[in-house]
Amino acid sequence: MSDIILKGGKDGFSVIFNENANYDDALKELKELIMQQNVKSTNEDDDVISFTIKTGKRLFTDQQKESIEDFFEKYPQLELKDIESEVEDKEKVQELLDSNKTNVESGIVRSGQRLDYKGDLIFLGSLHRDAQICATGSIYILGEVDGIVQAGYPDNPNAAIFGNLENIDQLRIADVIEIVTDDNRKEFQNGKFAFINDLHAISVDDLKNYKDKINDLRKRTD
């Protein structure tokens, strides 16, 4: 039984790896097929032939992927479009789960402390001045906050901060910082939400306007 199957289509060739094949043997067979195609494409005016490698329920290591990519680079008339698998790397799956996770914190965060969360955060506790809570997603404040609140850490501008912003000392969303002072404190009341506007600055609006405001921003950035 062949270690790989070559199938042609309108978008190029698909190379299907036998999930149980020895990688080195399959790679050798792949190289032979690629070289045969390259012989047919020696004219510079020929169209580039594209290949997509499909590994099924098998995951290649980074080193195995690099060896395939390096081989294709030797043949300018041949293009490696992608290496596809039906399964995901465990680390990538965990990152996805973390990004969609909702955390709940009800404790006291004292001055000088910083708590970090992956995903969204519902904060029911008390955040003292000079303390910080930081989440990769959005933050919903239902407790008392006097310190620093950072959503979208480190580079998620679509995150927002909701709820009781009345006594907050500093807001951060992604790389944008807003310091709350006596001059602008009246904007940061309970029932508000903070977000990054289309000028890449932090704005505050009523919670009732959240859906319309976010939809409007998405239309502008699409």
PDB file of C-alpha atoms in Angstrom:
ATOM      1  CA  MET A   1       0.000   0.000   0.000  1.00  0.00           C
ATOM      2  CA  SER A   2       1.311   3.433  -0.936  1.00  0.00           C
ATOM      3  CA  ASP A   3       2.258   5.756   1.918  1.00  0.00           C
ATOM      4  CA  ILE A   4       0.775   8.738   0.105  1.00  0.00           C
ATOM      5  CA  ILE A   5      -2.036   9.395  -2.373  1.00  0.00           C
ATOM      6  CA  LEU A   6      -1.870  12.190  -4.933  1.00  0.00           C
ATOM      7  CA  LYS A   7      -5.168  13.728  -6.061  1.00  0.00           C
ATOM      8  CA  GLY A   8      -5.553  16.510  -8.599  1.00  0.00           C
ATOM      9  CA  GLY A   9      -8.128  19.289  -8.521  1.00  0.00           C
ATOM     10  CA  LYS A  10      -8.873  22.750  -9.908  1.00  0.00           C
ATOM     11  CA  ASP A  11      -6.806  24.347  -7.126  1.00  0.00           C
ATOM     12  CA  GLY A  12      -3.818  22.042  -7.506  1.00  0.00           C
ATOM     13  CA  PHE A  13      -2.852  18.728  -5.973  1.00  0.00           C
ATOM     14  CA  SER A  14      -3.749  17.226  -2.621  1.00  0.00           C
ATOM     15  CA  VAL A  15      -1.205  14.883  -1.091  1.00  0.00           C
ATOM     16  CA  ILE A  16      -2.818  12.558   1.452  1.00  0.00           C
ATOM     17  CA  PHE A  17      -0.465  10.958   3.954  1.00  0.00           C
ATOM     18  CA  ASN A  18      -1.269   7.519   5.274  1.00  0.00           C
ATOM     19  CA  GLU A  19      -1.797   8.135   9.000  1.00  0.00           C
ATOM     20  CA  ASN A  20       0.057   4.950   9.899  1.00  0.00           C
ATOM     21  CA  ALA A  21       2.945   5.341   7.488  1.00  0.00           C
ATOM     22  CA  ASN A  22       6.544   5.756   8.529  1.00  0.00           C
ATOM     23  CA  TYR A  23       7.282   9.440   8.084  1.00  0.00           C
ATOM     24  CA  ASP A  24      10.670   8.986   6.425  1.00  0.00           C
ATOM     25  CA  ASP A  25       9.305   6.452   3.951  1.00  0.00           C
ATOM     26  CA  ALA A  26       6.325   8.655   3.149  1.00  0.00           C
ATOM     27  CA  LEU A  27       8.547  11.698   2.718  1.00  0.00           C
ATOM     28  CA  LYS A  28      10.790   9.799   0.317  1.00  0.00           C
ATOM     29  CA  GLU A  29       7.753   8.815  -1.755  1.00  0.00           C
ATOM     30  CA  LEU A  30       6.506  12.414  -1.664  1.00  0.00           C
ATOM     31  CA  LYS A  31       9.832  13.723  -2.938  1.00  0.00           C
ATOM     32  CA  GLU A  32       9.763  11.296  -5.835  1.00  0.00           C
ATOM     33  CA  LEU A  33       6.291  12.474  -6.844  1.00  0.00           C
ATOM     34  CA  ILE A  34       7.266  16.130  -6.468  1.00  0.00           C
ATOM     35  CA  MET A  35      10.351  15.649  -8.615  1.00  0.00           C
ATOM     36  CA  GLN A  36       8.201  14.001 -11.311  1.00  0.00           C
ATOM     37  CA  GLN A  37       5.905  17.012 -11.328  1.00  0.00           C
ATOM     38  CA  ASN A  38       8.878  19.373 -11.418  1.00  0.00           C
ATOM     39  CA  VAL A  39      10.201  17.641 -14.556  1.00  0.00           C
ATOM     40  CA  LYS A  40       6.864  18.461 -16.201  1.00  0.00           C
ATOM     41  CA  SER A  41       7.149  22.122 -15.104  1.00  0.00           C
ATOM     42  CA  THR A  42      10.622  23.137 -16.194  1.00  0.00           C
ATOM     43  CA  ASN A  43       9.405  25.897 -18.529  1.00  0.00           C
ATOM     44  CA  GLU A  44       9.455  29.285 -16.790  1.00  0.00           C
ATOM     45  CA  ASP A  45       6.182  30.187 -18.523  1.00  0.00           C
ATOM     46  CA  ASP A  46       4.347  27.237 -16.972  1.00  0.00           C
ATOM     47  CA  ASP A  47       1.878  27.933 -14.193  1.00  0.00           C
ATOM     48  CA  VAL A  48       3.025  27.185 -10.662  1.00  0.00           C
ATOM     49  CA  ILE A  49       1.670  23.845  -9.438  1.00  0.00           C
ATOM     50  CA  SER A  50       0.183  24.011  -5.951  1.00  0.00           C
ATOM     51  CA  PHE A  51       0.196  21.239  -3.374  1.00  0.00           C
ATOM     52  CA  THR A  52      -1.766  20.854  -0.155  1.00  0.00           C
ATOM     53  CA  ILE A  53      -0.558  18.128   2.175  1.00  0.00           C
ATOM     54  CA  LYS A  54      -3.252  16.464   4.284  1.00  0.00           C
ATOM     55  CA  THR A  55      -2.211  14.399   7.289  1.00  0.00           C
ATOM     56  CA  GLY A  56      -5.632  13.221   8.516  1.00  0.00           C
ATOM     57  CA  LYS A  57      -5.637  12.530  12.244  1.00  0.00           C
ATOM     58  CA  ARG A  58      -1.863  12.685  12.378  1.00  0.00           C
ATOM     59  CA  LEU A  59       0.114  15.713  13.571  1.00  0.00           C
ATOM     60  CA  PHE A  60       3.511  16.508  12.125  1.00  0.00           C
ATOM     61  CA  THR A  61       6.150  17.971  14.401  1.00  0.00           C
ATOM     62  CA  ASP A  62       7.563  21.395  13.600  1.00  0.00           C
ATOM     63  CA  GLN A  63      10.748  19.704  12.418  1.00  0.00           C
ATOM     64  CA  GLN A  64       8.819  17.418  10.053  1.00  0.00           C
ATOM     65  CA  LYS A  65       6.915  20.400   8.614  1.00  0.00           C
ATOM     66  CA  GLU A  66      10.160  22.292   8.119  1.00  0.00           C
ATOM     67  CA  SER A  67      11.722  19.394   6.207  1.00  0.00           C
ATOM     68  CA  ILE A  68       8.784  19.403   3.771  1.00  0.00           C
ATOM     69  CA  GLU A  69       8.831  23.202   3.423  1.00  0.00           C
ATOM     70  CA  ASP A  70      12.591  23.179   2.788  1.00  0.00           C
ATOM     71  CA  PHE A  71      12.165  20.593   0.047  1.00  0.00           C
ATOM     72  CA  PHE A  72       9.504  22.618  -1.784  1.00  0.00           C
ATOM     73  CA  GLU A  73      11.677  25.735  -1.686  1.00  0.00           C
ATOM     74  CA  LYS A  74      14.123  23.991  -4.020  1.00  0.00           C
ATOM     75  CA  TYR A  75      11.543  23.979  -6.815  1.00  0.00           C
ATOM     76  CA  PRO A  76      10.229  27.444  -7.794  1.00  0.00           C
ATOM     77  CA  GLN A  77       7.562  25.988 -10.094  1.00  0.00           C
ATOM     78  CA  LEU A  78       6.014  24.087  -7.204  1.00  0.00           C
ATOM     79  CA  GLU A  79       4.132  25.694  -4.318  1.00  0.00           C
ATOM     80  CA  LEU A  80       3.296  24.259  -0.917  1.00  0.00           C
ATOM     81  CA  LYS A  81      -0.027  25.906  -0.041  1.00  0.00           C
ATOM     82  CA  ASP A  82      -0.597  24.300   3.331  1.00  0.00           C
ATOM     83  CA  ILE A  83      -0.103  21.318   5.595  1.00  0.00           C
ATOM     84  CA  GLU A  84      -3.540  20.407   6.956  1.00  0.00           C
ATOM     85  CA  SER A  85      -4.557  18.113   9.791  1.00  0.00           C
ATOM     86  CA  GLU A  86      -7.960  17.059  11.094  1.00  0.00           C
ATOM     87  CA  VAL A  87      -6.703  17.415  14.664  1.00  0.00           C
ATOM     88  CA  GLU A  88      -5.199  20.310  16.572  1.00  0.00           C
ATOM     89  CA  ASP A  89      -2.071  20.491  18.676  1.00  0.00           C
ATOM     90  CA  LYS A  90      -2.858  20.176  22.401  1.00  0.00           C
ATOM     91  CA  GLU A  91      -1.241  23.534  23.143  1.00  0.00           C
ATOM     92  CA  LYS A  92      -3.346  25.276  20.488  1.00  0.00           C
ATOM     93  CA  VAL A  93      -6.501  23.642  21.845  1.00  0.00           C
ATOM     94  CA  GLN A  94      -5.644  24.803  25.351  1.00  0.00           C
ATOM     95  CA  GLU A  95      -5.013  28.342  24.092  1.00  0.00           C
ATOM     96  CA  LEU A  96      -8.433  28.311  22.425  1.00  0.00           C
ATOM     97  CA  LEU A  97     -10.119  27.047  25.592  1.00  0.00           C
ATOM     98  CA  ASP A  98      -8.330  29.669  27.684  1.00  0.00           C
ATOM     99  CA  SER A  99      -9.356  32.484  25.337  1.00  0.00           C
ATOM    100  CA  ASN A 100     -13.043  31.467  25.652  1.00  0.00           C
ATOM    101  CA  LYS A 101     -12.942  30.898  29.394  1.00  0.00           C
ATOM    102  CA  THR A 102     -14.931  33.036  31.840  1.00  0.00           C
ATOM    103  CA  ASN A 103     -13.299  33.514  35.241  1.00  0.00           C
ATOM    104  CA  VAL A 104     -15.023  34.684  38.425  1.00  0.00           C
ATOM    105  CA  GLU A 105     -13.053  36.483  41.167  1.00  0.00           C
ATOM    106  CA  SER A 106     -14.668  37.488  44.462  1.00  0.00           C
ATOM    107  CA  GLY A 107     -11.635  38.076  46.662  1.00  0.00           C
ATOM    108  CA  ILE A 108      -9.736  41.143  47.801  1.00  0.00           C
ATOM    109  CA  VAL A 109      -6.822  42.325  45.661  1.00  0.00           C
ATOM    110  CA  ARG A 110      -4.626  44.430  47.888  1.00  0.00           C
ATOM    111  CA  SER A 111      -2.326  47.299  47.025  1.00  0.00           C
ATOM    112  CA  GLY A 112       0.742  46.080  45.100  1.00  0.00           C
ATOM    113  CA  GLN A 113      -0.907  42.826  43.990  1.00  0.00           C
ATOM    114  CA  ARG A 114      -1.680  41.860  40.388  1.00  0.00           C
ATOM    115  CA  LEU A 115      -3.960  39.021  39.314  1.00  0.00           C
ATOM    116  CA  ASP A 116      -3.884  37.699  35.723  1.00  0.00           C
ATOM    117  CA  TYR A 117      -6.599  35.736  33.943  1.00  0.00           C
ATOM    118  CA  LYS A 118      -6.902  34.027  30.567  1.00  0.00           C
ATOM    119  CA  GLY A 119     -10.268  34.750  28.970  1.00  0.00           C
ATOM    120  CA  ASP A 120     -13.013  37.014  30.308  1.00  0.00           C
ATOM    121  CA  LEU A 121     -13.309  38.019  33.962  1.00  0.00           C
ATOM    122  CA  ILE A 122     -16.325  38.701  36.169  1.00  0.00           C
ATOM    123  CA  PHE A 123     -14.971  40.662  39.145  1.00  0.00           C
ATOM    124  CA  LEU A 124     -17.132  40.520  42.281  1.00  0.00           C
ATOM    125  CA  GLY A 125     -14.429  41.403  44.768  1.00  0.00           C
ATOM    126  CA  SER A 126     -12.581  44.465  45.949  1.00  0.00           C
ATOM    127  CA  LEU A 127      -9.627  45.997  44.111  1.00  0.00           C
ATOM    128  CA  HIS A 128      -7.582  48.341  46.268  1.00  0.00           C
ATOM    129  CA  ARG A 129      -5.722  51.381  44.971  1.00  0.00           C
ATOM    130  CA  ASP A 130      -2.387  50.457  43.283  1.00  0.00           C
ATOM    131  CA  ALA A 131      -3.620  46.877  42.809  1.00  0.00           C
ATOM    132  CA  GLN A 132      -4.296  45.461  39.358  1.00  0.00           C
ATOM    133  CA  ILE A 133      -6.494  42.901  37.640  1.00  0.00           C
ATOM    134  CA  CYS A 134      -5.586  41.870  34.107  1.00  0.00           C
ATOM    135  CA  ALA A 135      -7.430  39.627  31.624  1.00  0.00           C
ATOM    136  CA  THR A 136      -6.845  38.614  28.020  1.00  0.00           C
ATOM    137  CA  GLY A 137     -10.576  39.109  27.346  1.00  0.00           C
ATOM    138  CA  SER A 138     -13.212  41.527  28.620  1.00  0.00           C
ATOM    139  CA  ILE A 139     -13.779  42.418  32.283  1.00  0.00           C
ATOM    140  CA  TYR A 140     -17.170  42.776  33.987  1.00  0.00           C
ATOM    141  CA  ILE A 141     -16.924  44.752  37.224  1.00  0.00           C
ATOM    142  CA  LEU A 142     -19.631  44.065  39.798  1.00  0.00           C
ATOM    143  CA  GLY A 143     -17.495  44.734  42.861  1.00  0.00           C
ATOM    144  CA  GLU A 144     -15.595  47.745  44.185  1.00  0.00           C
ATOM    145  CA  VAL A 145     -12.612  48.869  42.131  1.00  0.00           C
ATOM    146  CA  ASP A 146     -10.104  51.582  43.073  1.00  0.00           C
ATOM    147  CA  GLY A 147      -7.032  50.308  41.235  1.00  0.00           C
ATOM    148  CA  ILE A 148      -5.945  49.422  37.699  1.00  0.00           C
ATOM    149  CA  VAL A 149      -8.104  47.322  35.377  1.00  0.00           C
ATOM    150  CA  GLN A 150      -6.642  45.941  32.139  1.00  0.00           C
ATOM    151  CA  ALA A 151      -8.675  44.062  29.547  1.00  0.00           C
ATOM    152  CA  GLY A 152      -7.481  42.636  26.242  1.00  0.00           C
ATOM    153  CA  TYR A 153      -3.944  41.960  27.498  1.00  0.00           C
ATOM    154  CA  PRO A 154      -1.642  42.184  25.678  1.00  0.00           C
ATOM    155  CA  ASP A 155      -3.021  42.994  22.211  1.00  0.00           C
ATOM    156  CA  ASN A 156      -6.785  42.407  21.993  1.00  0.00           C
ATOM    157  CA  PRO A 157      -8.401  45.760  21.073  1.00  0.00           C
ATOM    158  CA  ASN A 158     -11.862  44.161  20.858  1.00  0.00           C
ATOM    159  CA  ALA A 159     -12.062  43.628  24.618  1.00  0.00           C
ATOM    160  CA  ALA A 160     -14.104  45.963  26.807  1.00  0.00           C
ATOM    161  CA  ILE A 161     -14.551  46.865  30.483  1.00  0.00           C
ATOM    162  CA  PHE A 162     -18.105  46.904  31.839  1.00  0.00           C
ATOM    163  CA  GLY A 163     -19.950  47.839  34.998  1.00  0.00           C
ATOM    164  CA  ASN A 164     -18.969  49.771  38.071  1.00  0.00           C
ATOM    165  CA  LEU A 165     -16.243  52.151  36.868  1.00  0.00           C
ATOM    166  CA  GLU A 166     -17.044  54.871  39.400  1.00  0.00           C
ATOM    167  CA  ASN A 167     -13.876  54.798  41.501  1.00  0.00           C
ATOM    168  CA  ILE A 168     -11.498  53.193  39.044  1.00  0.00           C
ATOM    169  CA  ASP A 169      -7.993  54.669  39.011  1.00  0.00           C
ATOM    170  CA  GLN A 170      -6.791  53.558  35.571  1.00  0.00           C
ATOM    171  CA  LEU A 171      -8.206  51.625  32.608  1.00  0.00           C
ATOM    172  CA  ARG A 172      -6.146  49.743  30.068  1.00  0.00           C
ATOM    173  CA  ILE A 173      -7.406  47.947  26.977  1.00  0.00           C
ATOM    174  CA  ALA A 174      -4.715  46.263  24.866  1.00  0.00           C
ATOM    175  CA  ASP A 175      -1.993  48.931  24.571  1.00  0.00           C
ATOM    176  CA  VAL A 176      -4.248  51.940  25.289  1.00  0.00           C
ATOM    177  CA  ILE A 177      -4.233  53.570  28.738  1.00  0.00           C
ATOM    178  CA  GLU A 178      -6.780  55.967  30.248  1.00  0.00           C
ATOM    179  CA  ILE A 179      -5.969  57.598  33.582  1.00  0.00           C
ATOM    180  CA  VAL A 180      -9.047  58.617  35.547  1.00  0.00           C
ATOM    181  CA  THR A 181      -8.733  61.997  37.271  1.00  0.00           C
ATOM    182  CA  ASP A 182     -11.102  64.459  38.930  1.00  0.00           C
ATOM    183  CA  ASP A 183     -11.509  66.149  35.539  1.00  0.00           C
ATOM    184  CA  ASN A 184     -12.932  63.116  33.748  1.00  0.00           C
ATOM    185  CA  ARG A 185     -14.199  60.942  36.615  1.00  0.00           C
ATOM    186  CA  LYS A 186     -17.830  61.877  35.995  1.00  0.00           C
ATOM    187  CA  GLU A 187     -17.646  59.903  32.703  1.00  0.00           C
ATOM    188  CA  PHE A 188     -16.790  56.700  34.569  1.00  0.00           C
ATOM    189  CA  GLN A 189     -19.932  55.783  36.446  1.00  0.00           C
ATOM    190  CA  ASN A 190     -21.783  52.572  37.210  1.00  0.00           C
ATOM    191  CA  GLY A 191     -23.666  51.177  34.232  1.00  0.00           C
ATOM    192  CA  LYS A 192     -21.015  52.216  31.705  1.00  0.00           C
ATOM    193  CA  PHE A 193     -18.603  50.359  29.469  1.00  0.00           C
ATOM    194  CA  ALA A 194     -15.174  51.324  28.158  1.00  0.00           C
ATOM    195  CA  PHE A 195     -13.892  50.315  24.728  1.00  0.00           C
ATOM    196  CA  ILE A 196     -11.340  51.260  22.077  1.00  0.00           C
ATOM    197  CA  ASN A 197     -12.902  53.517  19.465  1.00  0.00           C
ATOM    198  CA  ASP A 198     -11.973  53.857  15.797  1.00  0.00           C
ATOM    199  CA  LEU A 199      -9.350  56.472  16.713  1.00  0.00           C
ATOM    200  CA  HIS A 200      -7.606  53.865  18.896  1.00  0.00           C
ATOM    201  CA  ALA A 201      -8.477  55.714  22.094  1.00  0.00           C
ATOM    202  CA  ILE A 202     -10.604  54.612  25.054  1.00  0.00           C
ATOM    203  CA  SER A 203     -14.201  55.837  25.013  1.00  0.00           C
ATOM    204  CA  VAL A 204     -16.994  55.363  27.550  1.00  0.00           C
ATOM    205  CA  ASP A 205     -20.679  54.877  26.814  1.00  0.00           C
ATOM    206  CA  ASP A 206     -23.873  53.610  28.480  1.00  0.00           C
ATOM    207  CA  LEU A 207     -24.235  49.851  28.695  1.00  0.00           C
ATOM    208  CA  LYS A 208     -27.564  50.071  26.850  1.00  0.00           C
ATOM    209  CA  ASN A 209     -25.642  51.267  23.769  1.00  0.00           C
ATOM    210  CA  TYR A 210     -23.098  48.450  23.814  1.00  0.00           C
ATOM    211  CA  LYS A 211     -24.561  46.315  21.023  1.00  0.00           C
ATOM    212  CA  ASP A 212     -25.065  49.212  18.610  1.00  0.00           C
ATOM    213  CA  LYS A 213     -21.683  50.748  19.383  1.00  0.00           C
ATOM    214  CA  ILE A 214     -19.733  47.512  18.887  1.00  0.00           C
ATOM    215  CA  ASN A 215     -21.596  46.661  15.681  1.00  0.00           C
ATOM    216  CA  ASP A 216     -20.830  50.138  14.348  1.00  0.00           C
ATOM    217  CA  LEU A 217     -17.129  49.760  15.144  1.00  0.00           C
ATOM    218  CA  ARG A 218     -16.974  46.356  13.467  1.00  0.00           C
ATOM    219  CA  LYS A 219     -18.528  47.764  10.295  1.00  0.00           C
ATOM    220  CA  ARG A 220     -15.891  50.481  10.172  1.00  0.00           C
ATOM    221  CA  THR A 221     -13.003  48.062  10.594  1.00  0.00           C
ATOM    222  CA  ASP A 222     -14.221  45.348   8.196  1.00  0.00           C
TER     223      ASP A 222
END
